[in-house]
Tab-separated table of C-alpha atoms and ligand atoms in Angstrom:
chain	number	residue	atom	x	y	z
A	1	UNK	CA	-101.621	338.295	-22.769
A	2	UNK	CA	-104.122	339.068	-20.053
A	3	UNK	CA	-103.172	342.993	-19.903
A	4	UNK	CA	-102.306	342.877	-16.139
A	5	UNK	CA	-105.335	340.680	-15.250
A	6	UNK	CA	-102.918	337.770	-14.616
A	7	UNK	CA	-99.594	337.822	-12.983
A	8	UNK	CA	-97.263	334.743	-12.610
A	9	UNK	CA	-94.467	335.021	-9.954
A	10	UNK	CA	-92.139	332.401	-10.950
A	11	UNK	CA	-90.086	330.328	-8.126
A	12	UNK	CA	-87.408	327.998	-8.599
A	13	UNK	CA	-86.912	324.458	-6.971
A	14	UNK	CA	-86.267	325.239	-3.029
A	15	UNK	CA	-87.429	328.245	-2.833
A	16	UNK	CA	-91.344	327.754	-2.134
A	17	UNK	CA	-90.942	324.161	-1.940
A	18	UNK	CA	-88.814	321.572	-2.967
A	19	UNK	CA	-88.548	320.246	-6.663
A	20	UNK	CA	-90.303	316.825	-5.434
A	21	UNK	CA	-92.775	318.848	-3.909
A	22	UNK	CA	-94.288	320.870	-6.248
A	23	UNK	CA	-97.164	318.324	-7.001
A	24	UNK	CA	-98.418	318.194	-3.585
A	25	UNK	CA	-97.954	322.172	-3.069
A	26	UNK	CA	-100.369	322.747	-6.441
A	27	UNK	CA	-102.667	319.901	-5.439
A	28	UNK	CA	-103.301	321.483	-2.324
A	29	UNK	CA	-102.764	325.090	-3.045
A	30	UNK	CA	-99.966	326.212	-1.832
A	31	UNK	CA	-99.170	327.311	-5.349
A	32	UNK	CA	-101.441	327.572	-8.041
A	33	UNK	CA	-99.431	326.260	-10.718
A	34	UNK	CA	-96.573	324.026	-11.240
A	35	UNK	CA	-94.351	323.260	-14.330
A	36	UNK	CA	-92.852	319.928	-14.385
A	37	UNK	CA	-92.980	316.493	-15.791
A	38	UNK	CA	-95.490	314.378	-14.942
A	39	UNK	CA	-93.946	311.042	-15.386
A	40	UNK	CA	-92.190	312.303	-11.593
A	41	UNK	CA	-95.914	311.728	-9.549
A	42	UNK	CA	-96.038	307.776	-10.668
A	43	UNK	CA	-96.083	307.557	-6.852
A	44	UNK	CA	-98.965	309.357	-6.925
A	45	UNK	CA	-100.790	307.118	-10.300
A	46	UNK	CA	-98.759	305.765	-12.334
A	47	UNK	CA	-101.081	307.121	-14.840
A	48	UNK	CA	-99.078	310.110	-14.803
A	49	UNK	CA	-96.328	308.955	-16.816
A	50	UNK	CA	-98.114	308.067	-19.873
A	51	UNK	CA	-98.787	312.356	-20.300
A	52	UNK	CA	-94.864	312.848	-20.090
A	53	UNK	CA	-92.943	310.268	-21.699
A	54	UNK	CA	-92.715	306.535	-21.432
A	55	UNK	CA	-90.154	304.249	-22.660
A	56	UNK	CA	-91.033	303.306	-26.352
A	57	UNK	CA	-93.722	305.532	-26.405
A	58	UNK	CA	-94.831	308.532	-28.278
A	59	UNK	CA	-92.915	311.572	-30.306
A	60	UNK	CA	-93.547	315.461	-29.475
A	61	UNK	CA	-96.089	315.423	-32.554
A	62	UNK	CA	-97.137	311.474	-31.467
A	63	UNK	CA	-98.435	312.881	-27.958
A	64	UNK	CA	-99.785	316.258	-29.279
A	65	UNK	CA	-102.044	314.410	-31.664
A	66	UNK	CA	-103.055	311.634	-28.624
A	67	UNK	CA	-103.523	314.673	-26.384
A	68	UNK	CA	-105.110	317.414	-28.316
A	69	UNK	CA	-106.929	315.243	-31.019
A	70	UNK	CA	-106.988	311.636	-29.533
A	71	UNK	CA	-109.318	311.289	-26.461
A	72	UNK	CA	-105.824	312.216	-24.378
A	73	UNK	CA	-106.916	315.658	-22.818
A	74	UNK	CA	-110.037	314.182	-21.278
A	75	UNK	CA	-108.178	311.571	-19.869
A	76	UNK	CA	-105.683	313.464	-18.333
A	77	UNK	CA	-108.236	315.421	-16.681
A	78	UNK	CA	-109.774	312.746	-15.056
A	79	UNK	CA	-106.950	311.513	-13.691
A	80	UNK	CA	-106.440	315.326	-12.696
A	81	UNK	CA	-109.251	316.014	-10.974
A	82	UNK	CA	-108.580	313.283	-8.526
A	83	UNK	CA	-105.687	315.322	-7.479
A	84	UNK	CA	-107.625	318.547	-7.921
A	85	UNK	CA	-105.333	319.233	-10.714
A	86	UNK	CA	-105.969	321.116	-14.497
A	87	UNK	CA	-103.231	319.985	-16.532
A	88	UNK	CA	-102.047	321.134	-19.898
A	89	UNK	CA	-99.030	320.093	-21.934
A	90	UNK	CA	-96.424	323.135	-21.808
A	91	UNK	CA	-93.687	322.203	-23.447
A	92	UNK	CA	-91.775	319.057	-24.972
A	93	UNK	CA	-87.570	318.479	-24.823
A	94	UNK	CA	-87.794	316.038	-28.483
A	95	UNK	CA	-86.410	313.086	-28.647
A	96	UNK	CA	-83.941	312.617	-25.536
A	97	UNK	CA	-80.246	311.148	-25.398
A	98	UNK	CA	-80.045	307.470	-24.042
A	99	UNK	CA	-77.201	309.229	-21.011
A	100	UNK	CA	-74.092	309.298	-20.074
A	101	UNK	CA	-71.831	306.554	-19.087
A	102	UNK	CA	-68.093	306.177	-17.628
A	103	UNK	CA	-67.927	302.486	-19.859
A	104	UNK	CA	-69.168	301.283	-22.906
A	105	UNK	CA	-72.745	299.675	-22.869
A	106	UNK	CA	-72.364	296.559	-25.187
A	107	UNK	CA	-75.240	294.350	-23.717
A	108	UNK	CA	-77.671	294.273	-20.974
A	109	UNK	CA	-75.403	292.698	-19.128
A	110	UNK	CA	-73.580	295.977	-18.796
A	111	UNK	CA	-76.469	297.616	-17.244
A	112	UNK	CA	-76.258	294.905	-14.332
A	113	UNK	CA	-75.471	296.206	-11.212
A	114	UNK	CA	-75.047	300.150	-12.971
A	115	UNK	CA	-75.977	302.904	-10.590
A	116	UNK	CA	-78.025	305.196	-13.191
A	117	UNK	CA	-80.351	308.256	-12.447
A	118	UNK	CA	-83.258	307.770	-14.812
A	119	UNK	CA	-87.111	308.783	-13.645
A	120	UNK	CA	-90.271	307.725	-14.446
A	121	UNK	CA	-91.429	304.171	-15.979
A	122	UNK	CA	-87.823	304.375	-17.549
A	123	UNK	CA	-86.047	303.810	-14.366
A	124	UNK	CA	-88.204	300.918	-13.926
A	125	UNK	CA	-87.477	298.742	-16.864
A	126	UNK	CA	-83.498	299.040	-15.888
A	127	UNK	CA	-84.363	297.887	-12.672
A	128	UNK	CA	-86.328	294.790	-15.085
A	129	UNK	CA	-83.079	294.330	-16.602
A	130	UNK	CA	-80.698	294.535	-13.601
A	131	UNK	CA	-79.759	298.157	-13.216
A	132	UNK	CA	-80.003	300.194	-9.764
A	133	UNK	CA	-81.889	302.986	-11.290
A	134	UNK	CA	-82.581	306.171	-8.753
A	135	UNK	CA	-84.452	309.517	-9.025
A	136	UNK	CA	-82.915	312.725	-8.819
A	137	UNK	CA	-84.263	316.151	-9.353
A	138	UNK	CA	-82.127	317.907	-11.910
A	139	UNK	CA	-79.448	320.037	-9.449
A	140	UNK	CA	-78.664	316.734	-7.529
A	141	UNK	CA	-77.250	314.999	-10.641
A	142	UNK	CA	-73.740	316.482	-11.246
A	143	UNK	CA	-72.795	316.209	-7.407
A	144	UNK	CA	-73.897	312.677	-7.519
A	145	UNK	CA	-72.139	311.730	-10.715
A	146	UNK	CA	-68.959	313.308	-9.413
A	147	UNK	CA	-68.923	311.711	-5.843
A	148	UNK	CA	-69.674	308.092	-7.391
A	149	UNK	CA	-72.962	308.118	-5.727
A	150	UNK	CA	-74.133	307.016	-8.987
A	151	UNK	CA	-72.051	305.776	-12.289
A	152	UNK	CA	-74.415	307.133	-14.692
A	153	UNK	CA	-77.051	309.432	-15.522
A	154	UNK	CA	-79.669	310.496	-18.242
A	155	UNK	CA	-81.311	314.101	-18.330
A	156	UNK	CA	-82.045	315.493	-21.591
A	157	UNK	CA	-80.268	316.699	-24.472
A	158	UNK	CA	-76.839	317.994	-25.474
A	159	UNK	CA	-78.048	321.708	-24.961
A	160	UNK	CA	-79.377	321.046	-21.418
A	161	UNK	CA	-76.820	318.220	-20.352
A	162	UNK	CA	-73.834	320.805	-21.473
A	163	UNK	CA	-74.670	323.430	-19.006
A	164	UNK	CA	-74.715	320.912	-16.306
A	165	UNK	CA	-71.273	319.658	-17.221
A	166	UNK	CA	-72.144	315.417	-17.184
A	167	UNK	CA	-68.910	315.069	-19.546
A	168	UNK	CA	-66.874	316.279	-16.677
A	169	UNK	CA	-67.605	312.576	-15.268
A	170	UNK	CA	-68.863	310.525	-17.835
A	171	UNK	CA	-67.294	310.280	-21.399
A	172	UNK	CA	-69.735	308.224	-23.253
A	173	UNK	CA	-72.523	309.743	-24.603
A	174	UNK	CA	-75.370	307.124	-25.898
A	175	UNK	CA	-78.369	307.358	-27.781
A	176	UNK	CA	-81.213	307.429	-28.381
A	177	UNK	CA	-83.438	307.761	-25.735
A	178	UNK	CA	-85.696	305.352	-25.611
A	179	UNK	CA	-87.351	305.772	-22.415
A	180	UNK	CA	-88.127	309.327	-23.390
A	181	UNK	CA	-88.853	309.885	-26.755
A	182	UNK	CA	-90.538	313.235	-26.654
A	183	UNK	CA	-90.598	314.327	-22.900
A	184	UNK	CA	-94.234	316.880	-22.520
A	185	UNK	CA	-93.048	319.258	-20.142
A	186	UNK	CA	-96.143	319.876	-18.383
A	187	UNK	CA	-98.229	322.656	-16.705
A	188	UNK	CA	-100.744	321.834	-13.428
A	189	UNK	CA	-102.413	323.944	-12.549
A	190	UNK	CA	-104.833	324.028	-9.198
A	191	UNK	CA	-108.320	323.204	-10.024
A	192	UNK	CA	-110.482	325.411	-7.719
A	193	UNK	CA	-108.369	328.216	-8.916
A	194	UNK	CA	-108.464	327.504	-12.577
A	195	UNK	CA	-112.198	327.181	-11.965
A	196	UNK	CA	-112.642	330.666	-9.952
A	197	UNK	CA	-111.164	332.313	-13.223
A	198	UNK	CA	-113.417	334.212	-15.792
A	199	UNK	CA	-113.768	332.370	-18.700
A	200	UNK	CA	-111.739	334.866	-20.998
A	201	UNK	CA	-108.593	333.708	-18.422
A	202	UNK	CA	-108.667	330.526	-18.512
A	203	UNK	CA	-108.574	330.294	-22.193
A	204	UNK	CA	-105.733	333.108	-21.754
A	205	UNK	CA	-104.151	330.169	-19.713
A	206	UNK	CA	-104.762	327.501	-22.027
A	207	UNK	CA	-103.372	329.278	-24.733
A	208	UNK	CA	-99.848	330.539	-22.936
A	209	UNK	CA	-99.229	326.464	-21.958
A	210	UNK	CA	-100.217	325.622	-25.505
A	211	UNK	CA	-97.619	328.426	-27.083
A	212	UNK	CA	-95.299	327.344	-24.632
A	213	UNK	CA	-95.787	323.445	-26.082
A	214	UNK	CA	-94.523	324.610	-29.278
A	215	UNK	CA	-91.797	327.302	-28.192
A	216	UNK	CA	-89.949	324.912	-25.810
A	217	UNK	CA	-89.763	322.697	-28.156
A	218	UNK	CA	-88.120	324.630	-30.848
A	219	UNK	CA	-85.702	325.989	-28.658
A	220	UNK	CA	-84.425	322.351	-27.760
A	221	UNK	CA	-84.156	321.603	-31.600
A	222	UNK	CA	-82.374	324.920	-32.389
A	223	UNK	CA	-79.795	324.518	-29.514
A	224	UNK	CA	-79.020	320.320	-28.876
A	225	UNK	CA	-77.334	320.586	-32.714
A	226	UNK	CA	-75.079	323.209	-31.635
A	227	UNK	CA	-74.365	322.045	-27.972
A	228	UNK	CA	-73.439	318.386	-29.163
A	229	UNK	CA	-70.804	320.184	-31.589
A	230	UNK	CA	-69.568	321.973	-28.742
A	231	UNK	CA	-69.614	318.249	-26.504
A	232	UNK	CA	-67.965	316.142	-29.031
A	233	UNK	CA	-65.496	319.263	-30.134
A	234	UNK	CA	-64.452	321.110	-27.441
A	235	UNK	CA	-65.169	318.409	-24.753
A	236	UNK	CA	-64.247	315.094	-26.864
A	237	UNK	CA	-67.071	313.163	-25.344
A	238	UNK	CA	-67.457	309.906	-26.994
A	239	UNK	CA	-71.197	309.724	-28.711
A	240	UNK	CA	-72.340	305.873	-29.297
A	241	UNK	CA	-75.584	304.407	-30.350
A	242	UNK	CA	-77.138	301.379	-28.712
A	243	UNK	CA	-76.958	298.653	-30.745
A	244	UNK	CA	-79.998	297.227	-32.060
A	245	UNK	CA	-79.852	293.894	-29.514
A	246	UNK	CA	-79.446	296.327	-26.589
A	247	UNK	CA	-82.705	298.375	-27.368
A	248	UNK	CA	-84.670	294.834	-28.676
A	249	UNK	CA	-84.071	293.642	-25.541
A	250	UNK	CA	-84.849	296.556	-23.676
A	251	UNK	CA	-87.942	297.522	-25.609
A	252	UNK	CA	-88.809	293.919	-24.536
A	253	UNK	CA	-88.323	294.796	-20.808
A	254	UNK	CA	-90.131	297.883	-21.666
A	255	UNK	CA	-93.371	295.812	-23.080
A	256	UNK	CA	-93.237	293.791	-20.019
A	257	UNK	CA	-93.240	296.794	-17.442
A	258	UNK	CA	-95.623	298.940	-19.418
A	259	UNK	CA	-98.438	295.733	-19.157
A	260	UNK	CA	-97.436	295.573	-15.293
A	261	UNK	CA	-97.790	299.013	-14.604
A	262	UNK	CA	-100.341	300.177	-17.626
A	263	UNK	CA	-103.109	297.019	-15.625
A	264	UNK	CA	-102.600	298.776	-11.598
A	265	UNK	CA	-105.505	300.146	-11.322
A	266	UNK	CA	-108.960	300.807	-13.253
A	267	UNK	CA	-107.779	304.679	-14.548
A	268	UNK	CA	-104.250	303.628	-15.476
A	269	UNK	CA	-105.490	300.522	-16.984
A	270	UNK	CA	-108.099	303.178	-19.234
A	271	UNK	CA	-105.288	305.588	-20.056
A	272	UNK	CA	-102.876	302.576	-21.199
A	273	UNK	CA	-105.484	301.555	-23.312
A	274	UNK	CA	-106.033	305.056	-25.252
A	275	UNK	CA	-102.364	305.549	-25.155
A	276	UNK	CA	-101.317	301.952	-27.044
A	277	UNK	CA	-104.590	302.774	-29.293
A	278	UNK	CA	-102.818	306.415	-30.317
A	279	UNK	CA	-99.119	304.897	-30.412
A	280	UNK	CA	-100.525	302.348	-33.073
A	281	UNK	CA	-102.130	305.144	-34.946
A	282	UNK	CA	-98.610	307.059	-34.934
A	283	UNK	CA	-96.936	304.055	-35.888
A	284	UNK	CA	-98.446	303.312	-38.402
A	285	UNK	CA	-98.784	306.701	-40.432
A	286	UNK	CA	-95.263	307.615	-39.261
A	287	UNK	CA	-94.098	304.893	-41.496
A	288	UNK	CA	-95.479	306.701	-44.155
A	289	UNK	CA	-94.680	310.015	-43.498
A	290	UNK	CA	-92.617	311.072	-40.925
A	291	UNK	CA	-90.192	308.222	-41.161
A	292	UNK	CA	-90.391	307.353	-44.470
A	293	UNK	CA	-89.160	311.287	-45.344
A	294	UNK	CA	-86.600	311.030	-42.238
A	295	UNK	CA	-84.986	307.914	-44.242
A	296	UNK	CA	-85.326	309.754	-48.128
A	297	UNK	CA	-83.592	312.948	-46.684
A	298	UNK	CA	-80.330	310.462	-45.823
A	299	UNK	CA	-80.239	309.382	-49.275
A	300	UNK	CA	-77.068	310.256	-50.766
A	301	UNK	CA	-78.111	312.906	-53.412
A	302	UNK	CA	-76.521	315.713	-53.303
A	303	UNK	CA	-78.438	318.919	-51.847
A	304	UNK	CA	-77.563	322.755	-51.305
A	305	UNK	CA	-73.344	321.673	-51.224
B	401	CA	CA1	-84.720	312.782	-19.159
């Protein structure tokens, strides 16, 4: 895009710096950019999460219209700038799957006790409802499913949780994911640097995170259909839904953890507040649109067979 003005040398987790690390190596300019998801710096703010994904929250479109149209953007660069930080959304996974587990989850109660990998505000409503939730970058997760280290894990979708091979040692497969209902993947990007580019650059920049935003996103739809054929055919993992008590009462925890955490501090307590105002918005036109077509489309007319 930028004819040679711009050149972005891509490292993987470990190489510069570790996975965990990348926040503090943009923030101080070690690197210039990172791409991640946000929802990993809550030790940081737990601000952060609410521009990734947050249990019960917002849909890819849901947090592209809070973010690009809603008040969102400005936000999130407040909340950058205190970690001298330009972020942009960069990406999006969809709607996630719930994880994978080596027993059925019937109730809450089976969540008691349950060593799960789950990140962000997510892990912290299982821990509101009795599970041992943990953190784990994304390489750690199969080596820690297989040893027992933990008895259950969530990452993304069927086209990213295939090629790490979770139904090697877990044979349920549950949905939906509630605590990430559209996962922004997301691009920071250090602040004196953006600022020491031209103009004409950083709106070169802009643009690539925003194409990205849309790209990512279509590859996850075009592959997850095709890699959960491949799970429940080839690999006869078990898919299951939650049933409806086990997400009320879960989306209950949720409510309860998102007050807690959404009132820490002044800045989270502003972004919570814009962020409930937008998910209300969504709601409520969803149910109109969105959903309401969703729910036509499964009617049982007969279409194109
Ligand atoms: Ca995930």
């Amino acid at each position: 895009m930028s004819d040679g003005q711009l050149n972005v040398k891509v490292y993987s987790a470990g190489e510069l710096v570790a996975a965990f690390e990348a926040f503090d190596a943009v923030s101080q300019g070690t690197a210039d950019m990172y791409h991640s998801a946000d929802y990993y710096w809550i030790g940081k703010s737990p601000a952060w999460a609410f521009f990734c994904a947050v249990p019960f929250g917002m849909t890819f479109t849901e947090i592209n219209a809070w973010i690009y149209h809603g008040g969102g953007q400005e936000l999130w660069d407040e909340l950058g700038a205190k970690f001298n930080i330009k972020p942009f959304l960069a990406g999006n996974t969809g709607v996630q799957m719930g994880g994978w587990f080596n027993k059925e989850i019937n109730s809450t109660e089976d969540y008691k006790g349950l060593k799960i990998r789950m990140p962000g505000l997510g892990g912290e409503v299982l821990r509101e409802i009795g599970a041992a939730a943990v953190n784990l970058p994304g390489g750690e997760i199969a080596p820690a499913l297989q040893s027992g280290a933990i008895d259950a894990t969530e990452w993304v979708g069927p086209w990213n949780d295939l090629a790490f091979g979770f139904y090697k040692f877990a044979k349920y497969y549950y949905y939906p994911g509630f605590h990430e209902p559209g996962t922004a993947n997301d691009l920071g990007v250090n602040k004196d640097f953006y600022e020491s580019l031209p103009k004409h650059q950083q709106r070169i920049v802009e643009a690539a995170a925003a194409m990205e935003n849309v790209y990512q996103n279509a590859e996850f739809n075009a592959h997850d259909s095709s890699s959960l054929t491949t799970l429940t055919g080839k690999h006869k993992v078990q898919v299951r839904k939650f049933s409806p008590d086990v997400l009320n009462a879960i989306g209950e925890a949720s409510g309860r953890v998102m007050n807690r955490v959404g009132n820490s501090d002044p800045l989270t307590a502003k972004v919570y507040k814009s962020f409930l105002e937008s998910r209300k918005d969504s709601i409520g036109w969803a149910k109109l649109a969105d959903q309401a077509y969703w729910e036509a489309r499964l009617l049982p007319f007969k279409y194109g067979q």
